[in-house]
Short mmCIF file of C-alpha atoms in Angstrom, two decimals:
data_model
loop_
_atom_site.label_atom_id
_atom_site.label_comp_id
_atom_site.label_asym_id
_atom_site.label_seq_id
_atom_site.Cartn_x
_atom_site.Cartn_y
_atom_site.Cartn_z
CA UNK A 1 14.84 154.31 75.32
CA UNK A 2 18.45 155.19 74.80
CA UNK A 3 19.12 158.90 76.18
CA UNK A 4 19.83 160.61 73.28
CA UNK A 5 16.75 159.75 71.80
CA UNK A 6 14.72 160.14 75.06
CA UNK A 7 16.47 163.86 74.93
CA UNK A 8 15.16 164.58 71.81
CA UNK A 9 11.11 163.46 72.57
CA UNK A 10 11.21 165.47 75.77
CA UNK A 11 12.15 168.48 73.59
CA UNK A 12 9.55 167.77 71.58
CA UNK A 13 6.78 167.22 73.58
CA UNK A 14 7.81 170.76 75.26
CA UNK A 15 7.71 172.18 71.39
CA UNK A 16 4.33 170.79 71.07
CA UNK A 17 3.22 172.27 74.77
CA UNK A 18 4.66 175.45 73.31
CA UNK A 19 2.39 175.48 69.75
CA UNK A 20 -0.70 174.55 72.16
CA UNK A 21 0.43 177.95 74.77
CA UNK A 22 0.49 179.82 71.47
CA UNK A 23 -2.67 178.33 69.95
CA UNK A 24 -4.56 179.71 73.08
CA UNK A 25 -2.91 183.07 73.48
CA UNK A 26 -0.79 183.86 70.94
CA UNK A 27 2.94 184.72 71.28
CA UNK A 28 2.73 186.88 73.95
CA UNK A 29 1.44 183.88 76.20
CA UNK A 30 4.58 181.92 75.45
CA UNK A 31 6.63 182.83 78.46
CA UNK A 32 8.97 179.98 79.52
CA UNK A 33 6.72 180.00 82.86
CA UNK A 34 3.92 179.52 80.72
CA UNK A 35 5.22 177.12 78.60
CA UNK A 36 7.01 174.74 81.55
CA UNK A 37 3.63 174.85 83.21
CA UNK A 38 1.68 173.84 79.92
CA UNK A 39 4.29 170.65 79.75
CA UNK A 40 3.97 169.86 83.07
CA UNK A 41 7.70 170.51 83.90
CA UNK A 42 9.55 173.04 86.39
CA UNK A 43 11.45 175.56 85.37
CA UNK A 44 14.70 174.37 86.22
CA UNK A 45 14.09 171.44 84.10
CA UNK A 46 12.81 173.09 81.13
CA UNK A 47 16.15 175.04 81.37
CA UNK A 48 17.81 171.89 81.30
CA UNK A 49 16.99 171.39 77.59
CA UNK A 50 16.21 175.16 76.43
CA UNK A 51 18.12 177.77 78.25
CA UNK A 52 16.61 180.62 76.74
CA UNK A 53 12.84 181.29 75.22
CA UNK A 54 14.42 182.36 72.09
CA UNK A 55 15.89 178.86 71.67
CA UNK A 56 12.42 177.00 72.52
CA UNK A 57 10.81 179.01 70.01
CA UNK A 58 13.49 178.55 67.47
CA UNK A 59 13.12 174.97 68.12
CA UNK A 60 9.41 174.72 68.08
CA UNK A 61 9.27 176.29 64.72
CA UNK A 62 11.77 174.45 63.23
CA UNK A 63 9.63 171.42 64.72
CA UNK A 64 6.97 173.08 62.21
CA UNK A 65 8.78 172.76 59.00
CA UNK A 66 10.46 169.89 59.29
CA UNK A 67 7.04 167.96 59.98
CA UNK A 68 5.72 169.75 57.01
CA UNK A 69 9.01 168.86 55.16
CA UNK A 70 8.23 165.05 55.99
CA UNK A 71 4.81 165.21 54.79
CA UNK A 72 5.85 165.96 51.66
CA UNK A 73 8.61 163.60 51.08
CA UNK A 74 5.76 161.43 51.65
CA UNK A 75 4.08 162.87 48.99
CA UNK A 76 6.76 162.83 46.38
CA UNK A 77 7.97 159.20 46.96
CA UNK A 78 4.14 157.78 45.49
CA UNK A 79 4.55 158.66 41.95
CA UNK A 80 1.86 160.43 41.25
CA UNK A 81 1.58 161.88 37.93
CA UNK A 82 3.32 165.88 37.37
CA UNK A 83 -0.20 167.38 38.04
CA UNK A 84 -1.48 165.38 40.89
CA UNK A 85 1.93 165.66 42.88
CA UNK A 86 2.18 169.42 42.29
CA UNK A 87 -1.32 169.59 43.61
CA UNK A 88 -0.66 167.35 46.65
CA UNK A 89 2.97 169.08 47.54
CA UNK A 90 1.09 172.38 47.59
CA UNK A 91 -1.75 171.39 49.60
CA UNK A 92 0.41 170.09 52.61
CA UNK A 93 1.34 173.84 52.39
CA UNK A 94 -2.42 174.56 53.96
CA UNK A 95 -3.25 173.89 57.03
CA UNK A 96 -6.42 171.07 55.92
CA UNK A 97 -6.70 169.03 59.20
CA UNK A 98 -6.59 169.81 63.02
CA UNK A 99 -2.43 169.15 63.03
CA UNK A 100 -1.47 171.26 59.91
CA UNK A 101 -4.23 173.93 61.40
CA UNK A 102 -2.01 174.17 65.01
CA UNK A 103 1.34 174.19 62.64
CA UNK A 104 0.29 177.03 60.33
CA UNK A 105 -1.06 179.04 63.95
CA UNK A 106 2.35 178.79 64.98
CA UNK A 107 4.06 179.48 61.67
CA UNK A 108 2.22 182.41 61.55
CA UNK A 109 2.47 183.72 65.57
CA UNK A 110 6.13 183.33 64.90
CA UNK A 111 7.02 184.94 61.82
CA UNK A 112 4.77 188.25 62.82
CA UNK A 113 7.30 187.66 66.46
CA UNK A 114 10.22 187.74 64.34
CA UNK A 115 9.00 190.59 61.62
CA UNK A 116 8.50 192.75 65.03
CA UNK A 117 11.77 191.67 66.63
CA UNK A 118 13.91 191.83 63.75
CA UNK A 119 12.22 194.26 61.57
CA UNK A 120 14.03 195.58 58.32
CA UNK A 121 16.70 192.66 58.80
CA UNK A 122 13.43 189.98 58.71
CA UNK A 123 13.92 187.29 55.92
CA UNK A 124 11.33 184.80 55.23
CA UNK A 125 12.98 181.50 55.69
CA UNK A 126 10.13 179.18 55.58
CA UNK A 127 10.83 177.92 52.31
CA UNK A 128 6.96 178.05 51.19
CA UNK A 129 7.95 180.80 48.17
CA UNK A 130 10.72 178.24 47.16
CA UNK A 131 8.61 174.99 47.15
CA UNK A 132 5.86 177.21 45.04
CA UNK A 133 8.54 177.96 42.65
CA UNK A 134 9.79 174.07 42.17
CA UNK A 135 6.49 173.14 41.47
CA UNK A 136 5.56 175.59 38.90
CA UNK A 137 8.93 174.53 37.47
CA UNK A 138 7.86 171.06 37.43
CA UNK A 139 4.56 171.75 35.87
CA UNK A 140 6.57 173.71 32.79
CA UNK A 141 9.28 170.91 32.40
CA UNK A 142 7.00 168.23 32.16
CA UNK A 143 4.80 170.28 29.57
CA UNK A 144 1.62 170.99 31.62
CA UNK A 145 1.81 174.63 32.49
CA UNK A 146 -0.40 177.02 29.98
CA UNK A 147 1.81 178.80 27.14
CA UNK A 148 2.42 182.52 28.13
CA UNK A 149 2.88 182.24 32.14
CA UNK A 150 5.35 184.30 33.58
CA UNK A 151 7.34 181.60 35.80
CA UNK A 152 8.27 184.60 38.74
CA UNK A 153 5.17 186.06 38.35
CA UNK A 154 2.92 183.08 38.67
CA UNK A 155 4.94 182.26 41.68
CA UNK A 156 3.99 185.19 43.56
CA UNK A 157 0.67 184.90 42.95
CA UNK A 158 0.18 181.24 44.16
CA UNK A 159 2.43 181.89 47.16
CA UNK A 160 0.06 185.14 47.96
CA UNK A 161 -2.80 182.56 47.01
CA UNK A 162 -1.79 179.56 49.56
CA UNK A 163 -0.48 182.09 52.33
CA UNK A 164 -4.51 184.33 51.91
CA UNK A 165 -6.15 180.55 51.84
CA UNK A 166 -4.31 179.63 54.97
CA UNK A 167 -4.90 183.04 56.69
CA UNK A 168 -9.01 182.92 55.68
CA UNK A 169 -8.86 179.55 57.04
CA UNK A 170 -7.56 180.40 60.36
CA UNK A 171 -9.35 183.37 60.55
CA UNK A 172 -13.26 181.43 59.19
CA UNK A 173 -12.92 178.07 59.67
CA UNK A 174 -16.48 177.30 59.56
CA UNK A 175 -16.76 179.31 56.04
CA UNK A 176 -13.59 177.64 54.83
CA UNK A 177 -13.71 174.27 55.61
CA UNK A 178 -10.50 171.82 55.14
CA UNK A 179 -12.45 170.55 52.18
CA UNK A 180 -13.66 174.13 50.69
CA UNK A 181 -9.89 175.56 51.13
CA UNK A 182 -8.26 172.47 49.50
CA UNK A 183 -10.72 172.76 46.26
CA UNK A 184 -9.97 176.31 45.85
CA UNK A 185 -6.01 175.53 45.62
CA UNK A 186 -6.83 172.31 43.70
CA UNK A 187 -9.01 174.16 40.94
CA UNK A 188 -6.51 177.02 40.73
CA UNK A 189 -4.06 174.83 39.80
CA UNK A 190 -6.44 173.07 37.38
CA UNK A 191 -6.50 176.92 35.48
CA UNK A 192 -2.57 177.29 35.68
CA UNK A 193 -2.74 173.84 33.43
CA UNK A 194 -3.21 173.16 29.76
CA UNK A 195 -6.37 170.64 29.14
CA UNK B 1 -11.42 224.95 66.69
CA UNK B 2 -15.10 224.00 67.49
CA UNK B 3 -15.22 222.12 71.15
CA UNK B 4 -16.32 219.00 69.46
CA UNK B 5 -14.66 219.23 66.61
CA UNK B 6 -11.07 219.33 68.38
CA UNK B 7 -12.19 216.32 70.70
CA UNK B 8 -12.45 214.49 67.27
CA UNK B 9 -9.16 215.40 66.21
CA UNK B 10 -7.49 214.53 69.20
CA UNK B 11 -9.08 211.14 69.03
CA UNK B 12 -7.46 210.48 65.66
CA UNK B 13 -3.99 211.91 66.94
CA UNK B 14 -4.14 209.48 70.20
CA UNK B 15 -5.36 206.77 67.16
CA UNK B 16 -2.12 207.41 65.44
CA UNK B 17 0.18 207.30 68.23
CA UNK B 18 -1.53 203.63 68.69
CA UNK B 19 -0.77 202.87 65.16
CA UNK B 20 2.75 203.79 65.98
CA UNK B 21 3.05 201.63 68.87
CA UNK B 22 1.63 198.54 66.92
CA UNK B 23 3.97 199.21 63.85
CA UNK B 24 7.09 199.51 66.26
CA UNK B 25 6.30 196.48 68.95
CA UNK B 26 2.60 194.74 67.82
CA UNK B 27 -0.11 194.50 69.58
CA UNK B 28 1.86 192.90 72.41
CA UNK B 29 2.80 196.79 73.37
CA UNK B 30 -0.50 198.47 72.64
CA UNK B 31 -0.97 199.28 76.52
CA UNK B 32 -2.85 202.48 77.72
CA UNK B 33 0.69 203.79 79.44
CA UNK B 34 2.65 203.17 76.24
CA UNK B 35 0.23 205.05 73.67
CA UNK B 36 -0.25 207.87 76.13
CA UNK B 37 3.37 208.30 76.56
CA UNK B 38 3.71 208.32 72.23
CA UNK B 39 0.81 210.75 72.21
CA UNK B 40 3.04 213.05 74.92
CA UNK B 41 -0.53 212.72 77.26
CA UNK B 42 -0.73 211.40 80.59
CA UNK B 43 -2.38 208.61 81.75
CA UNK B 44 -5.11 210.78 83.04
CA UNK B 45 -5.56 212.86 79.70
CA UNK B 46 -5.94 209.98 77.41
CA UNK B 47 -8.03 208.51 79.81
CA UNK B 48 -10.61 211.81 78.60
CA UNK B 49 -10.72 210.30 75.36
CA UNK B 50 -10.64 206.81 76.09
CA UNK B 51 -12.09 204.86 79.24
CA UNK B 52 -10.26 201.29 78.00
CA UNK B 53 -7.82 200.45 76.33
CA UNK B 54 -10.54 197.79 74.13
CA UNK B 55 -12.32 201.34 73.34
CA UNK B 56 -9.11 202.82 72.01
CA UNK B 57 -7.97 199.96 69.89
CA UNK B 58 -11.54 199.87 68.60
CA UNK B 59 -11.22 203.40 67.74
CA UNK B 60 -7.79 203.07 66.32
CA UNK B 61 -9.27 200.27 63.86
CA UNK B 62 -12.09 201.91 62.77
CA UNK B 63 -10.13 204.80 61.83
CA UNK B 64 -8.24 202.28 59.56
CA UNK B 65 -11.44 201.20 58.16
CA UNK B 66 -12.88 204.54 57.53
CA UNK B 67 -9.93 205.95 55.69
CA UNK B 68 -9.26 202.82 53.65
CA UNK B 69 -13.40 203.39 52.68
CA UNK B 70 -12.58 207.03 51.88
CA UNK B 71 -10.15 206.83 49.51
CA UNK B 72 -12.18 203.79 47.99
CA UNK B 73 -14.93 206.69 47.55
CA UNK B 74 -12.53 208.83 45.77
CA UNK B 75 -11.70 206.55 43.39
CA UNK B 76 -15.16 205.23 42.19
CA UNK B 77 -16.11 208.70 41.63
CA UNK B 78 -13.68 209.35 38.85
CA UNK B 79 -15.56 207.54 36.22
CA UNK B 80 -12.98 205.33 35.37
CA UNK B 81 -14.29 202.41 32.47
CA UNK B 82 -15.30 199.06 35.00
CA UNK B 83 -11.99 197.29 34.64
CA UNK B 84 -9.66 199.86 35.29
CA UNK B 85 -12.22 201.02 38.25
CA UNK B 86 -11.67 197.73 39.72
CA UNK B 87 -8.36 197.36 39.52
CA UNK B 88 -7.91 201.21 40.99
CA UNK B 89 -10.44 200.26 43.80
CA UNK B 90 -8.86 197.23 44.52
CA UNK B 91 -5.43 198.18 44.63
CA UNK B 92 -6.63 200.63 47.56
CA UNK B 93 -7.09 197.03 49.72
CA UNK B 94 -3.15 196.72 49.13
CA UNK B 95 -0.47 198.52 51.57
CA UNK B 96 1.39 200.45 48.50
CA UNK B 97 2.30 203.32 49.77
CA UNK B 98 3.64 204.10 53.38
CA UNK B 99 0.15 205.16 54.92
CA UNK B 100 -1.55 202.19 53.67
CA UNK B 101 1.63 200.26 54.62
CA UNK B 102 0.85 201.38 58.37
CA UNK B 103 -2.72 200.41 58.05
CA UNK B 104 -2.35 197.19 56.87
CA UNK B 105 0.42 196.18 59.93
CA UNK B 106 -2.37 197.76 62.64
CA UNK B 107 -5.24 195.89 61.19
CA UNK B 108 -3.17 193.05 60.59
CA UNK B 109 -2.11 192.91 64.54
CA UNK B 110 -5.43 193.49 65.39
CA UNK B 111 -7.15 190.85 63.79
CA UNK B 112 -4.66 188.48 65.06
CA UNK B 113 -5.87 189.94 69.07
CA UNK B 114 -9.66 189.59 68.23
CA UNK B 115 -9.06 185.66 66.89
CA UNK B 116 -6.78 185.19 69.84
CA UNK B 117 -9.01 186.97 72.03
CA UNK B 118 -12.80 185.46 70.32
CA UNK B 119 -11.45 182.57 69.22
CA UNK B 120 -14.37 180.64 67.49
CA UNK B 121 -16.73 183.49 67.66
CA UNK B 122 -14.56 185.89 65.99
CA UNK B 123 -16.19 187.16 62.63
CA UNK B 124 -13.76 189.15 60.24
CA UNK B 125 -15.53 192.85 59.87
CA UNK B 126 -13.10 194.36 57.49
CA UNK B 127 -15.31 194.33 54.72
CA UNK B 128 -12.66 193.05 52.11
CA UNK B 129 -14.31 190.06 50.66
CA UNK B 130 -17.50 192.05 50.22
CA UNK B 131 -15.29 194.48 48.57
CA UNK B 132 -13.87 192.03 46.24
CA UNK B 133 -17.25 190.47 45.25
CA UNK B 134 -18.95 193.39 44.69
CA UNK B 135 -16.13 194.06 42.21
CA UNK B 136 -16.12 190.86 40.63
CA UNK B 137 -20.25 191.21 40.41
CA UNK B 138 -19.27 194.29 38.51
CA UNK B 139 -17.32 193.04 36.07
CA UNK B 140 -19.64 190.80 35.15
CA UNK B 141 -22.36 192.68 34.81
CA UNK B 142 -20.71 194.91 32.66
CA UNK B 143 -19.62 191.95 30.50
CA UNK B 144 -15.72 192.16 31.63
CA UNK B 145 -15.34 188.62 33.33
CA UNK B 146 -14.25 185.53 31.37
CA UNK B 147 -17.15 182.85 31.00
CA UNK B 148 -17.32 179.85 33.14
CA UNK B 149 -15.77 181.71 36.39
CA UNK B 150 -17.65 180.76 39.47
CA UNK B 151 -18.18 183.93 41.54
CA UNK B 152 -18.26 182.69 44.82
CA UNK B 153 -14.67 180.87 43.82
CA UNK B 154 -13.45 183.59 42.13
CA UNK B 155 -13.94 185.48 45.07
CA UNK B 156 -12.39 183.34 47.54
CA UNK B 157 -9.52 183.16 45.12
CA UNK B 158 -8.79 187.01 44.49
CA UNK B 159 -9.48 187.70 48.33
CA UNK B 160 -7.33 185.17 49.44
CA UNK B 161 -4.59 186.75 46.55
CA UNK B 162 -5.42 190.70 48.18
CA UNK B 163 -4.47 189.22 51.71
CA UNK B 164 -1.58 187.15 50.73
CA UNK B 165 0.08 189.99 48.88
CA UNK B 166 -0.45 192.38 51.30
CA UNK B 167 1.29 190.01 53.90
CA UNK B 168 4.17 189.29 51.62
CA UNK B 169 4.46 192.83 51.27
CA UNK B 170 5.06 193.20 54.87
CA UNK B 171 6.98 190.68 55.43
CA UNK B 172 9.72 191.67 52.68
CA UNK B 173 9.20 195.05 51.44
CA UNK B 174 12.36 194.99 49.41
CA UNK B 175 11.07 192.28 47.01
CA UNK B 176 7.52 193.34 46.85
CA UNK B 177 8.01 197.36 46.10
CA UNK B 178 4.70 198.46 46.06
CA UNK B 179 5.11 199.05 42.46
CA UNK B 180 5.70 195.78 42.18
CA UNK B 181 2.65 194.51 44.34
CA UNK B 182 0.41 196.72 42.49
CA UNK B 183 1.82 195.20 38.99
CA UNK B 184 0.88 191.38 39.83
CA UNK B 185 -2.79 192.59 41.31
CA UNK B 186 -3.19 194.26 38.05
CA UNK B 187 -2.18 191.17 36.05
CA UNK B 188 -4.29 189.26 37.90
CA UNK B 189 -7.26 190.92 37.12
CA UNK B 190 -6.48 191.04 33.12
CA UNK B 191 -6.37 187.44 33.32
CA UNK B 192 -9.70 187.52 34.81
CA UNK B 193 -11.11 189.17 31.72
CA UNK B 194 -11.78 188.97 28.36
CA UNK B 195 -9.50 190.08 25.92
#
């Protein structure tokens, strides 16, 4: 494999050892010590591609979104029809199977990391308010949306909607199965929708 | 002050100090030395009160709990008409006003520990879904709800809303005033019922 690319799997394979260090014992357990002995690596050469923990957690987050961002490119590209794509975008927002279940562990071990850290300064920067917004959007241009919906208001409420689902599901995943979870967003956007 | 009930109050006051600990640094910082040290005690002195720190935290969560329950109490014994009831009940579940706000980041943190720390077996005890369904039950009975809504779903659906917002509100306090909070929650429930 040429080294650049070879550089860039061995940083993510330690961004996946650090999701799995979180997914056992939350943030607290992802020490760099931790972490290099999770991937299998010393610490010298965990160094060698993150020189601080602040950077490997960076990193491993954005690993995160931009998997999630993929997913839904995915989506978009099949042409589904307005309702049916809004409803698929939105539901690679929840974490449904085993990989979107360690993501959204992470996601959320993180952002409580930085809230702490950063406090008052703290901006969301996920982008999961702004992809609720587009497709509520996209449901009013194309004429599906329900007369009388207030576009900001709507938004909050499905963002507060998919970030409780994801939350109940991490918290009772045998109550809210991957199935049970993505009916729930699926039938809520049903009742945003004209007939 | 009666013997006992001074050991009571001091209790809550070491409680508080915990909740202060939480709100500045999360869970992460909840140690025995750190509380005592907010709650001006010494190791030894807190250690009257509290053998562990597990028995502390316990404590400090209940005491969320209980005064979330009692100001629940105050409200349903106004006599408010069911929807407004409801909505006044429920809005108690949200972190409006700075006191809730600090409840809602301590049992926030702490459910996060118990998951980390139960993993599978960990069973949310907060109460708040039974809250919500016992209001949605209500409405209905008194002929409030829309036809055709599925309880158990309708449930899921406001619970997961309650939870979201609350989290939002956290995490960006400047966009989600608790004015503002409260305004969407109310929405939500009009749209529930009949005209």
């Amino acid at each position: 494999m040429p080294k650049k690319i070879d550089h860039e799997a061995r940083k993510q394979d330690i961004a996946k050892a650090t999701w799995q260090v979180i997914m056992d014992g939350g943030i607290e357990a992802a020490s760099v010590r931790n972490i290099a002995k999770k991937a299998d690596l010393s610490l010298g050469a965990l160094r060698h591609y993150f020189s601080t923990q602040e950077e490997l957690l960076d990193y491993a987050m954005e690993l995160v979104k931009s998997r999630c961002e993929a997913r839904i490119m995915q989506v978009i590209q099949q042409n589904y029809p307005p309702k049916q794509l809004v409803t698929k975008v939105l539901l690679e927002l929840l974490p449904i199977d085993r990989e979107s279940m360690a993501e959204m562990q992470v996601w959320f071990a993180f952002t409580l990391h930085l809230k702490y850290k950063q406090g008052d300064a703290f901006r969301q920067t996920d982008g999961i308010r702004e992809a609720v917004q587009r497709a509520l959007h996209f449901l009013l241009d194309n004429g599906h949306l329900k007369k009388d919906k207030d576009l900001e208001k709507e938004t909050e409420k499905l963002y507060a909607l998919i970030d409780g689902l994801a939350i109940h599901r991490f918290l009772n995943p045998e109550h809210f199965s991957g199935e049970y979870t993505a009916e729930i967003l699926t039938e809520y956007i049903d009742d945003l929708c004209r007939e």
